[in-house]
Short mmCIF file of C-alpha atoms and ligand atoms in Angstrom, two decimals:
data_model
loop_
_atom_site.label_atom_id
_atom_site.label_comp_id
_atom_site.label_asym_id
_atom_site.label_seq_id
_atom_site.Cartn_x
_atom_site.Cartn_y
_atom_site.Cartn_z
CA UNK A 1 0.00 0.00 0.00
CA UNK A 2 1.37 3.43 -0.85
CA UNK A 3 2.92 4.56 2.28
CA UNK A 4 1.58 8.46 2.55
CA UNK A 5 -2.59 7.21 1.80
CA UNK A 6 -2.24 4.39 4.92
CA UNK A 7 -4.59 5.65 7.59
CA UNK A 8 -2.58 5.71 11.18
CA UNK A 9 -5.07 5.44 13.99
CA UNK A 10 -3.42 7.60 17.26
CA UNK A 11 -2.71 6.12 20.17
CA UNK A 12 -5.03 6.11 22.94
CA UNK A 13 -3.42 8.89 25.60
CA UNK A 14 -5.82 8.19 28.36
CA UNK A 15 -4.79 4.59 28.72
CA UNK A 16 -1.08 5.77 28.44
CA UNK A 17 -1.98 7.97 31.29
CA UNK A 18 -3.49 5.29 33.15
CA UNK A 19 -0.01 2.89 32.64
CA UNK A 20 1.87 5.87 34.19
CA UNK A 21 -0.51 6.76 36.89
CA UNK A 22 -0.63 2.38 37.73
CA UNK A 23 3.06 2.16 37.43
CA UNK A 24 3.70 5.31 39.86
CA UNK A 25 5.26 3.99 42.77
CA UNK A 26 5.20 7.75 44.59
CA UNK A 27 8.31 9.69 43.16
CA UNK A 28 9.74 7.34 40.78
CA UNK A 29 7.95 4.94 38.20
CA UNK A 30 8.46 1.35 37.41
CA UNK A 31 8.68 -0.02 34.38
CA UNK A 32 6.03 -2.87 34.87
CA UNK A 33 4.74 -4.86 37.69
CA UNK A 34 6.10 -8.05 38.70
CA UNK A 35 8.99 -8.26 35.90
CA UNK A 36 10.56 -5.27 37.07
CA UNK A 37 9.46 -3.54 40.13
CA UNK A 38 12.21 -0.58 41.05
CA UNK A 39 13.38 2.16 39.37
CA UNK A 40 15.64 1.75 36.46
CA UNK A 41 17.76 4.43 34.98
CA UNK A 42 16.90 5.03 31.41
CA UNK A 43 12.98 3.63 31.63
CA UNK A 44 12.68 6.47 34.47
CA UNK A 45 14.47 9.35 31.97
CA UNK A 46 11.78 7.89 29.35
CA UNK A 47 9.18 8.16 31.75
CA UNK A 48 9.41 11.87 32.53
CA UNK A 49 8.72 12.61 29.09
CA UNK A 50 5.36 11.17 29.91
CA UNK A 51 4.61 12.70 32.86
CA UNK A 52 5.87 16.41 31.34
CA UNK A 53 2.47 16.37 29.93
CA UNK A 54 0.27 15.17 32.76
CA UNK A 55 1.73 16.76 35.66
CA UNK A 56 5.06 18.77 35.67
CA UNK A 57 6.03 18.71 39.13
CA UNK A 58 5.81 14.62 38.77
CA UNK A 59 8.15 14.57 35.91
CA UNK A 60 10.32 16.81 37.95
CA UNK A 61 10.42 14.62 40.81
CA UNK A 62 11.09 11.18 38.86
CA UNK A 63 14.52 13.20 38.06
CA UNK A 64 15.37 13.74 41.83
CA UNK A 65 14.26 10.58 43.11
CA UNK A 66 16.85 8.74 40.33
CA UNK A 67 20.02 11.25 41.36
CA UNK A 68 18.83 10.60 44.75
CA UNK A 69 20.65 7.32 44.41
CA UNK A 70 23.50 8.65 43.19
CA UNK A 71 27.25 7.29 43.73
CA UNK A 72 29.51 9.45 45.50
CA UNK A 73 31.95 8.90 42.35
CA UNK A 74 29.05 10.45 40.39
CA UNK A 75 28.14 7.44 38.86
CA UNK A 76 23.60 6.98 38.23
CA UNK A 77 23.50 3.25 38.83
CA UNK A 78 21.36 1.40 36.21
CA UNK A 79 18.52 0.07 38.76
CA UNK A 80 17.67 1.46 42.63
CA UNK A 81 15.93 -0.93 44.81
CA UNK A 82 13.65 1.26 46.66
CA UNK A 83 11.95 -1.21 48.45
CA UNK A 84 12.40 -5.13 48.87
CA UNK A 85 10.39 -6.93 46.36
CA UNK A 86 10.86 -11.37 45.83
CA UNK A 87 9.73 -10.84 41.92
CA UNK A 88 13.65 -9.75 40.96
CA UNK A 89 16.67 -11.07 40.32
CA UNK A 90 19.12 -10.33 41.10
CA UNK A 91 18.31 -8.21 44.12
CA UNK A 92 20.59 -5.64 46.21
CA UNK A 93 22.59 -8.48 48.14
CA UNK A 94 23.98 -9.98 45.13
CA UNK A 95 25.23 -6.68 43.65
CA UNK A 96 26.58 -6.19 46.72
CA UNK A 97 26.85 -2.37 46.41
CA UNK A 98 26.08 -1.24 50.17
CA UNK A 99 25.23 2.05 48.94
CA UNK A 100 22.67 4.20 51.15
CA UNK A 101 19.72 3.99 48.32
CA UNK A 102 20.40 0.18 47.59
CA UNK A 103 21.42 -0.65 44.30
CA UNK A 104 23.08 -2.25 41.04
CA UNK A 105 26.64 -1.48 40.14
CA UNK A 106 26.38 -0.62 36.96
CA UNK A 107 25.44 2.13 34.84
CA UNK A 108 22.74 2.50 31.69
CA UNK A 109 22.37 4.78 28.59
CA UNK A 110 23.10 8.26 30.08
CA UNK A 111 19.80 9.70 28.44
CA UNK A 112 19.08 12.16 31.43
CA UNK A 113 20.22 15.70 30.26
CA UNK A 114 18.47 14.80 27.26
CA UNK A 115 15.05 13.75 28.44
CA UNK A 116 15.52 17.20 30.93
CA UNK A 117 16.37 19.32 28.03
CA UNK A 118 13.04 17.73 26.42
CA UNK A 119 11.32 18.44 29.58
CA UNK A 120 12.18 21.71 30.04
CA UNK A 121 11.33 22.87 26.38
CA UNK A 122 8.03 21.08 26.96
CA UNK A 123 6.72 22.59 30.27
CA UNK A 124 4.77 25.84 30.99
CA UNK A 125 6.28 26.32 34.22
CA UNK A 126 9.54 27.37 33.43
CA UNK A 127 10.44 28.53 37.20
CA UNK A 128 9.32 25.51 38.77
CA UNK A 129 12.31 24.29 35.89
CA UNK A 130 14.66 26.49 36.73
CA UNK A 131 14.54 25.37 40.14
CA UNK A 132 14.73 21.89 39.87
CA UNK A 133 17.24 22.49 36.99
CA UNK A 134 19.90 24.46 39.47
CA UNK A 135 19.27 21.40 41.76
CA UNK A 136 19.85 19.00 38.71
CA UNK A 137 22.49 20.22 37.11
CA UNK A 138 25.91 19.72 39.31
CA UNK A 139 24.73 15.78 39.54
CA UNK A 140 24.06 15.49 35.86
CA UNK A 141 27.46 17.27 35.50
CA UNK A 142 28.75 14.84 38.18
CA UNK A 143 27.52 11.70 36.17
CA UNK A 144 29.28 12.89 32.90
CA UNK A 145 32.32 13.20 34.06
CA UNK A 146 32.00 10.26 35.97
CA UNK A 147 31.85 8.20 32.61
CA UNK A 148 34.82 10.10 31.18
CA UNK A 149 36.47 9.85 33.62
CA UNK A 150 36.25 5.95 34.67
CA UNK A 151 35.53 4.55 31.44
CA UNK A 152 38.27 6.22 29.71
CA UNK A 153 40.78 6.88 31.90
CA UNK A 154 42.85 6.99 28.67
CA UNK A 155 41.46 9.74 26.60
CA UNK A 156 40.76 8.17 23.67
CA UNK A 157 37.11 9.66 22.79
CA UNK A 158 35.37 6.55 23.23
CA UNK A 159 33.61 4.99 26.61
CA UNK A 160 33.13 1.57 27.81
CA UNK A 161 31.35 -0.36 28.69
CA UNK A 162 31.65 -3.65 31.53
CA UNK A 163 28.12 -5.24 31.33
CA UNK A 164 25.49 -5.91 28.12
CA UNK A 165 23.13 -4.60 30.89
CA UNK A 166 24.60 -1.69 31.08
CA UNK A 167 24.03 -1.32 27.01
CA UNK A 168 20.17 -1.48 27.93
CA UNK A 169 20.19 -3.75 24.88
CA UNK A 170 20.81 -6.66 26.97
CA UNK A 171 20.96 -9.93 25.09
CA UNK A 172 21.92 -7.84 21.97
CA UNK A 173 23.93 -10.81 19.70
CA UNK A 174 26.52 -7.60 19.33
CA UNK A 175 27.33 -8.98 23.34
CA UNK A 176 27.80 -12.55 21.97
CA UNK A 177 31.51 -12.64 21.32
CA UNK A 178 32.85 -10.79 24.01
CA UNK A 179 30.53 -12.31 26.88
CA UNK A 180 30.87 -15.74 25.23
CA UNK A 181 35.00 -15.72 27.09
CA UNK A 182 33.66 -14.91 30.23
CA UNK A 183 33.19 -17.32 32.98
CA UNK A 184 29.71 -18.47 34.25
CA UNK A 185 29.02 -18.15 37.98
CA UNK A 186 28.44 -22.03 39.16
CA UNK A 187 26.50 -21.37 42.43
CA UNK A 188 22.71 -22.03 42.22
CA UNK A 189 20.12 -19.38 41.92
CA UNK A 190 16.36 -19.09 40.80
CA UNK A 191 15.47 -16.78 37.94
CA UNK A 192 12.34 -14.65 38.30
CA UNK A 193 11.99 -12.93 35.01
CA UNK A 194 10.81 -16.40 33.28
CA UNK A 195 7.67 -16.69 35.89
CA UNK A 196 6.97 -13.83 34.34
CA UNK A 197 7.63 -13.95 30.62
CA UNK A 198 7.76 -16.42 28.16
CA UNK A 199 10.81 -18.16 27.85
CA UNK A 200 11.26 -17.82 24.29
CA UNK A 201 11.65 -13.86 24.78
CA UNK A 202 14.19 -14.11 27.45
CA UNK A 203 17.81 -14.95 27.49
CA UNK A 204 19.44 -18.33 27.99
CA UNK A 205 20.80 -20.23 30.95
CA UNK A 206 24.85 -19.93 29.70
CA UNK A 207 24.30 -16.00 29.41
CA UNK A 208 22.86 -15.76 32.90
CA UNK A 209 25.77 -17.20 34.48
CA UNK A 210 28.21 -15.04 32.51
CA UNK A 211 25.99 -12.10 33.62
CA UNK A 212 26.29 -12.75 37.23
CA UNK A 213 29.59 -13.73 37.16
CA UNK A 214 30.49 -10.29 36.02
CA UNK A 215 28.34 -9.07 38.86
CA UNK A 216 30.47 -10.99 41.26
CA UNK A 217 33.60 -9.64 39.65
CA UNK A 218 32.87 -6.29 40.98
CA UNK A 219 31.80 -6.74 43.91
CA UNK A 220 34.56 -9.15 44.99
CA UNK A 221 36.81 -6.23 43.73
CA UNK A 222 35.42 -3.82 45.84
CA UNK A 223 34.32 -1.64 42.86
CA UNK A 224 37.83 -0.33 42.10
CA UNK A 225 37.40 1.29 39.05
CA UNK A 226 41.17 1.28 38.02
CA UNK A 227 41.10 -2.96 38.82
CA UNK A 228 37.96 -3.27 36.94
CA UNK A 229 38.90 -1.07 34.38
CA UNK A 230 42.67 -2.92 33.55
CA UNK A 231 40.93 -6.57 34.26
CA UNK A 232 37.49 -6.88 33.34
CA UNK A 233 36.77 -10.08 31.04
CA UNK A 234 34.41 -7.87 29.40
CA UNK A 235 34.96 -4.68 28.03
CA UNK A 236 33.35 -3.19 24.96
CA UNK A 237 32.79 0.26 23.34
CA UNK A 238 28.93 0.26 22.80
CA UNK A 239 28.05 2.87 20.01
CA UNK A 240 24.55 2.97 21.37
CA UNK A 241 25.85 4.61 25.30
CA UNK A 242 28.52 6.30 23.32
CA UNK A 243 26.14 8.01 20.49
CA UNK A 244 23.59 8.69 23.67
CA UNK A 245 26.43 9.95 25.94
CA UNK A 246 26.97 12.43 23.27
CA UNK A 247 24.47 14.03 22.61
CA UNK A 248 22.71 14.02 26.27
CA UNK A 249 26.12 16.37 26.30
CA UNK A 250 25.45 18.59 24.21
CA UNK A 251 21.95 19.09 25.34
CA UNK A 252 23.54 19.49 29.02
CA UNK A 253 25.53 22.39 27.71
CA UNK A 254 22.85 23.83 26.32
CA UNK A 255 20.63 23.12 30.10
CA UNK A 256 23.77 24.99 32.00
CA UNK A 257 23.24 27.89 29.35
CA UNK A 258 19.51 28.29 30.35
CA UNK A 259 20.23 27.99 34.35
CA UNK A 260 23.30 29.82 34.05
CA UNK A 261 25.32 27.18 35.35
CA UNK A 262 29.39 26.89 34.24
CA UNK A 263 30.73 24.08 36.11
CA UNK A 264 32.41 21.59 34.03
CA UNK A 265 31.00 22.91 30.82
CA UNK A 266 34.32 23.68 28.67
CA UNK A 267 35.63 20.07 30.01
CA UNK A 268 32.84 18.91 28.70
CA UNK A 269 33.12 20.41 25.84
CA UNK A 270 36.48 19.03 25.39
CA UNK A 271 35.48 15.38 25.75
CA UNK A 272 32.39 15.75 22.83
CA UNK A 273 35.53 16.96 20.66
CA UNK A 274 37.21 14.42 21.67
CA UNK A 275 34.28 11.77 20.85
CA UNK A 276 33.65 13.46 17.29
CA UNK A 277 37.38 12.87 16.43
CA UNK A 278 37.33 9.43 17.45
CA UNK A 279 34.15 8.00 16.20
CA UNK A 280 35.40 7.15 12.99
CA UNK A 281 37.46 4.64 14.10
CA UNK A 282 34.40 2.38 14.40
CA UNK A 283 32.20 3.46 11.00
CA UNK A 284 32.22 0.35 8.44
CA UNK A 285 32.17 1.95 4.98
CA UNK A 286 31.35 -1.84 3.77
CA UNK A 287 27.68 -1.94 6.19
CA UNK A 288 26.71 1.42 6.77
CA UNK A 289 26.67 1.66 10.68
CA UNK A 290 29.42 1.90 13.31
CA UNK A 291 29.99 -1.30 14.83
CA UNK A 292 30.43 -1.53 18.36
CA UNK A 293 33.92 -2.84 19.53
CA UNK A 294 35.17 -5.16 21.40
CA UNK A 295 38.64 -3.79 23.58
CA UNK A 296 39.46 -7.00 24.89
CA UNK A 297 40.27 -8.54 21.45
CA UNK A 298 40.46 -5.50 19.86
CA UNK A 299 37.91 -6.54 17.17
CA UNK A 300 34.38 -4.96 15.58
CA UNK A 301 31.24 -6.54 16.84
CA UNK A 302 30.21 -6.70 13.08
CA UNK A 303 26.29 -7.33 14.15
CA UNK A 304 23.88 -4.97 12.66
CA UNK A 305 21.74 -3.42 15.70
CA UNK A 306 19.60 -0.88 15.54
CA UNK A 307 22.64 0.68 18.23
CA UNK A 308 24.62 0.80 15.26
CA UNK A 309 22.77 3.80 13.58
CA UNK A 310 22.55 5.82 16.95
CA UNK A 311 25.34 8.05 15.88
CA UNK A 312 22.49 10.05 14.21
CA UNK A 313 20.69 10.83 17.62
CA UNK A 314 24.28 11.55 18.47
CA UNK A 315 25.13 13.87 15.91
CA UNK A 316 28.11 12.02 15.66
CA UNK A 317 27.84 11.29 11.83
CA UNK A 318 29.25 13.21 8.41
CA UNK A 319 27.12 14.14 5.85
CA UNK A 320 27.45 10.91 3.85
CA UNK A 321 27.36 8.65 6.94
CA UNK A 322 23.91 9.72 7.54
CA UNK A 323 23.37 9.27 4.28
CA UNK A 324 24.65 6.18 4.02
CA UNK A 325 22.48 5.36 7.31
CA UNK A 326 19.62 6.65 5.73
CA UNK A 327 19.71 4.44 3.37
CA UNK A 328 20.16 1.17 5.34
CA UNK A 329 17.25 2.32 7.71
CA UNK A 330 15.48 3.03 4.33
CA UNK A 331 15.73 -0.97 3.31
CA UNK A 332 16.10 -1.95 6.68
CA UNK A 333 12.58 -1.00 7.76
CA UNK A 334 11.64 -2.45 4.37
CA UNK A 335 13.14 -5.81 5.57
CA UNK A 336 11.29 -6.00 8.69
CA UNK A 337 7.11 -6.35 9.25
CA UNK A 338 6.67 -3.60 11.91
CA UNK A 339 8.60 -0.91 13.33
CA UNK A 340 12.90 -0.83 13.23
CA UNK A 341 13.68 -4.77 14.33
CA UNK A 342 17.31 -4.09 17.20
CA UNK A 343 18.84 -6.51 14.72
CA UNK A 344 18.87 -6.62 11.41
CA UNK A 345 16.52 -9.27 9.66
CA UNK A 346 19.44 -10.81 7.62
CA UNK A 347 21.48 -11.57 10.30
CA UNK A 348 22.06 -15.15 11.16
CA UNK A 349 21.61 -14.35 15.11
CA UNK A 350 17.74 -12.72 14.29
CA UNK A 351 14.32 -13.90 16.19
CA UNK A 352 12.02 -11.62 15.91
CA UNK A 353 10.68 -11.82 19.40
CA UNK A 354 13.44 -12.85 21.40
CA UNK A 355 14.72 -9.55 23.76
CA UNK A 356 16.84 -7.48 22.03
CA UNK A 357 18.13 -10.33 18.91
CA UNK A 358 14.93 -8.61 16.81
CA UNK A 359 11.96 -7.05 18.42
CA UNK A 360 10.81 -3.29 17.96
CA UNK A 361 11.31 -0.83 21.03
CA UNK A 362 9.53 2.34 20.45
CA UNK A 363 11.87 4.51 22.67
CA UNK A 364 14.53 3.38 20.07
CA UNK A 365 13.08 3.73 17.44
CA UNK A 366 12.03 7.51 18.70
CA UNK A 367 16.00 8.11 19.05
CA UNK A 368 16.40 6.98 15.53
CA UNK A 369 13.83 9.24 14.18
CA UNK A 370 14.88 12.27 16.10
CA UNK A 371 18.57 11.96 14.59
CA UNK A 372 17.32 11.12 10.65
CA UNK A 373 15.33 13.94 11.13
CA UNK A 374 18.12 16.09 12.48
CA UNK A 375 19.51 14.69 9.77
CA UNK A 376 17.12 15.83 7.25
CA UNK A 377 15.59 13.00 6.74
CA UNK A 378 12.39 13.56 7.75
CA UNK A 379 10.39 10.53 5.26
CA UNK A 380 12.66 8.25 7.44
CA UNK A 381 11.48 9.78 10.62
CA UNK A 382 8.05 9.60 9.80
CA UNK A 383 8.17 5.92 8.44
CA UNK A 384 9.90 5.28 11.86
CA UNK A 385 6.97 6.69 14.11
CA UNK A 386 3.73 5.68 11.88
CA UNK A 387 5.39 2.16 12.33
CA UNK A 388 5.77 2.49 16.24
CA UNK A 389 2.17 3.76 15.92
CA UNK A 390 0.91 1.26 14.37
CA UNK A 391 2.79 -1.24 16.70
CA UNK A 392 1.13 0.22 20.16
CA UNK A 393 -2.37 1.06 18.47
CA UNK A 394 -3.06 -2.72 17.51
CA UNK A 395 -1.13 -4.49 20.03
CA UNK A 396 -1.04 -1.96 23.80
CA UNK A 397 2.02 -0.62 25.30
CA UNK A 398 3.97 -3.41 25.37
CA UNK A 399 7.41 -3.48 26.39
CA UNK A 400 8.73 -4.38 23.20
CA UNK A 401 7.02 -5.97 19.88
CA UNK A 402 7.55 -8.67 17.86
CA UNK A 403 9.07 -8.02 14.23
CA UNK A 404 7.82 -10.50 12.58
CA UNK A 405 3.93 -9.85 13.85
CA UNK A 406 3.79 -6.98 15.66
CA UNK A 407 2.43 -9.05 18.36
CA UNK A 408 3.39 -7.08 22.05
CA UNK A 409 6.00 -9.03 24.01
CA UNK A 410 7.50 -9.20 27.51
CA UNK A 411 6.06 -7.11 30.18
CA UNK A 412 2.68 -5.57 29.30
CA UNK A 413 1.19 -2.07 30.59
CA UNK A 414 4.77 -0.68 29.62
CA UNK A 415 5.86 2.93 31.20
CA UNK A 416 8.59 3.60 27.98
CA UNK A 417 5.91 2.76 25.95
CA UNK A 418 3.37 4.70 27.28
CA UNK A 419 5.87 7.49 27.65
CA UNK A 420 7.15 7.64 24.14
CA UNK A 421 3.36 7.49 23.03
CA UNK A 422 2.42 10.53 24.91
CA UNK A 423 5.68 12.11 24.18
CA UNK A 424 6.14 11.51 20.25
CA UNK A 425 3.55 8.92 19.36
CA UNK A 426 0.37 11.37 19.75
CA UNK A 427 2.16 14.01 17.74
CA UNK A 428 3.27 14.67 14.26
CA UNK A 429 6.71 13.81 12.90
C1 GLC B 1 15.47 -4.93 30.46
C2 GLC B 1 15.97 -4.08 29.31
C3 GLC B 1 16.56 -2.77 29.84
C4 GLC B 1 15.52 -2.07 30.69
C5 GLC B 1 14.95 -2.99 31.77
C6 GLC B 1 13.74 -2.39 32.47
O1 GLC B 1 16.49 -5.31 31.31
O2 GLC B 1 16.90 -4.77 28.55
O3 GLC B 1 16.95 -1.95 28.79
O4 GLC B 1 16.04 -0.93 31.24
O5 GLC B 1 14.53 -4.19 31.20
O6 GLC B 1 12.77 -2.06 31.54
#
């Protein structure tokens, strides 16, 4: 069917309310009961674009409740265990972290000074967002330095990364390689996420192990960032934190303009140089994309993901690698049913439903529109969001959707769903 006369139904916003309002857990929001009951970084930077438009000071307050938990080395760890709760592993004992707001010991896509910056251009009350900005800003400042700092002690322009959690794109097959030499932990535990999920959407035993055995690693380190840092079995650069790191960096530089805040901002503006020159190093002329990188072996991760085209939202690309992007998004969403699959469709390692090896996220796909268009490519951008559309308005807000079908997948009643459907879904490209 020609793509411009297909009728888009919008997204119901009261039920994407409702998700919100359901998943509110007084301060910060969850992503979804049961599979994942506390607070996790980049879902709860998501979130506040939903609640911008229901109620400011709420969106305000998800912000402060996540730097509440804070590291004293500036780090934002990548889930805060508010309260107990049996449905999770693993819990706050194994991570070990003994930190005053209990929590995990790793980080997640830096996204906050972005999701801020989007925050503060959306709300009316711009000195309730001054105020929480002055309060926000040293401890987003803090937390980007922090990954400069620590995961690249040695200058060279490009983070890493210790953990395929920390990615957010968990069981990416970009992680395969590099998490396929590390140990797996041989003590006994009980997963929760598959008495909550179907098995055939979650990752396997094997991975598990290597996962916590890398949990164990820092903890029985004592979190030493220099140890970690010169012996970590895994150790990747991940496009998809370093594309977000970047430009959450330039929007923070542009949130320190508004509040009038200078702290840190011409370092800062020293590392994005520093990440511009760099980024070439990983661009494959021969696929399009920048692979992600694997520093223990010193070899691309040559897996199509959808983190692979992030340097757009980053604004990390030249003129003719967006182009060339553009045009493997272009057949790329031609390749796949619904939506942008995280893998690519011709890749030996793609099912379309199992997490992160081919389903759709929306809030990716958003990022991904937002940088073709900044890109100029605004048919891309549309395609991108009439297909995320089109996922949530047959199947619900779903935490991610199968590529194949469409069909919704994993947790149900989805906060980044509902957020990015309030946020970008119910509006024009
Ligand atoms: C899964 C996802 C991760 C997300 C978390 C909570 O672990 O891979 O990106 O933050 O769920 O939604």
């Amino acid at each position: 069917m020609n793509e411009t006369a297909r009728e888009h139904p919008p997204v119901d916003i009261d039920a994407a309310t409702a998700i919100l309002r359901q998943n509110d857990r007084g301060g910060y929001t969850i992503p979804t009961d049961g599979l994942y009951p506390f607070q996790w970084s980049w879902d709860s930077a998501i979130t506040g674009l939903g609640w911008i438009s229901i109620y400011e000071p709420r969106a305000w307050q998800e912000a402060e409740t996540m730097f509440r938990g804070q590291w004293d080395n500036g780090t934002v760890p990548h889930i805060l265990f508010h309260k107990g709760a049996e449905s999770y592993f693993p819990g706050p004992d194994v991570w070990g972290s003994g930190t005053k707001i209990p929590s995990s010991a790793i980080s997640q896509p830096p996204v906050w000074a972005t999701t801020i910056r989007f925050m503060y251009e959306a709300c009316r009350d711009k000195s309730l967002a001054i105020e929480n900005l002055r309060a926000l800003l040293p401890k987003l400042m803090a937390y980007h330095e922090w990954w400069y700092r620590e995961r690249d002690p040695g200058n060279t322009g490009l983070v890493c990364s210790y953990h395929p959690w920390e990615s957010g794109m968990d069981n990416s097959p970009a992680w395969d390689k590099p998490l396929g030499v590390v140990p797996g932990v041989s003590w006994v535990y009980k997963r929760r996420d598959l008495g909550h999920v179907d098995a055939e959407q979650r990752p396997h035993k094997p991975e598990y192990d290597r996962y916590l055995y890398l949990v164990d690693f820092y903890k029985d380190h004592g979190f030493d960032s220099q140890y970690i840092y010169d012996n970590c079995p895994y150790k990747v650069i991940d496009v998809g934190i370093v594309s977000i790191l970047q430009r959450a960096g330039t929007d923070l530089i542009e949130l320190c303009r508004i509040a009038d805040y200078e702290d840190g901002v011409e370092e800062l503006q020293t590392e994005l140089e520093r990440t511009r020159s760099a980024i070439s190093k990983l661009w494959s002329s021969e696929r399009c994309c920048f692979f992600n990188h694997d520093l223990i072996t010193g070899q691309a991760l040559d897996e199509v993901t959808t983190a692979t085209v992030l340097p757009l939202f980053g604004g990390l690309a030249d003129k003719e690698q967006a182009a060339a992007m553009a045009a493997l998004i272009d057949e790329w969403l031609g390749a796949t049913k619904v939506g942008l699959s995280s893998t690519h469709p011709s890749s030996p390692r793609y099912e379309s439903q199992r997490y992160w090896r081919g389903p759709v996220w929306i809030h990716i796909n958003w990022m991904i529109a937002l940088g073709a268009a900044d890109y100029g490519y605004s048919a891309i951008a549309r395609r991108l969001q009439d297909a995320a559309r089109d996922c949530v308005t047959a199947a619900g807000f779903w935490e991610y959707f199968d590529a194949d079908t469409g069909d919704g997948c994993g947790g149900d009643n989805f906060s980044w769903t509902a957020a990015t459907a309030l946020f970008w879904l119910s509006k024009p490209a």
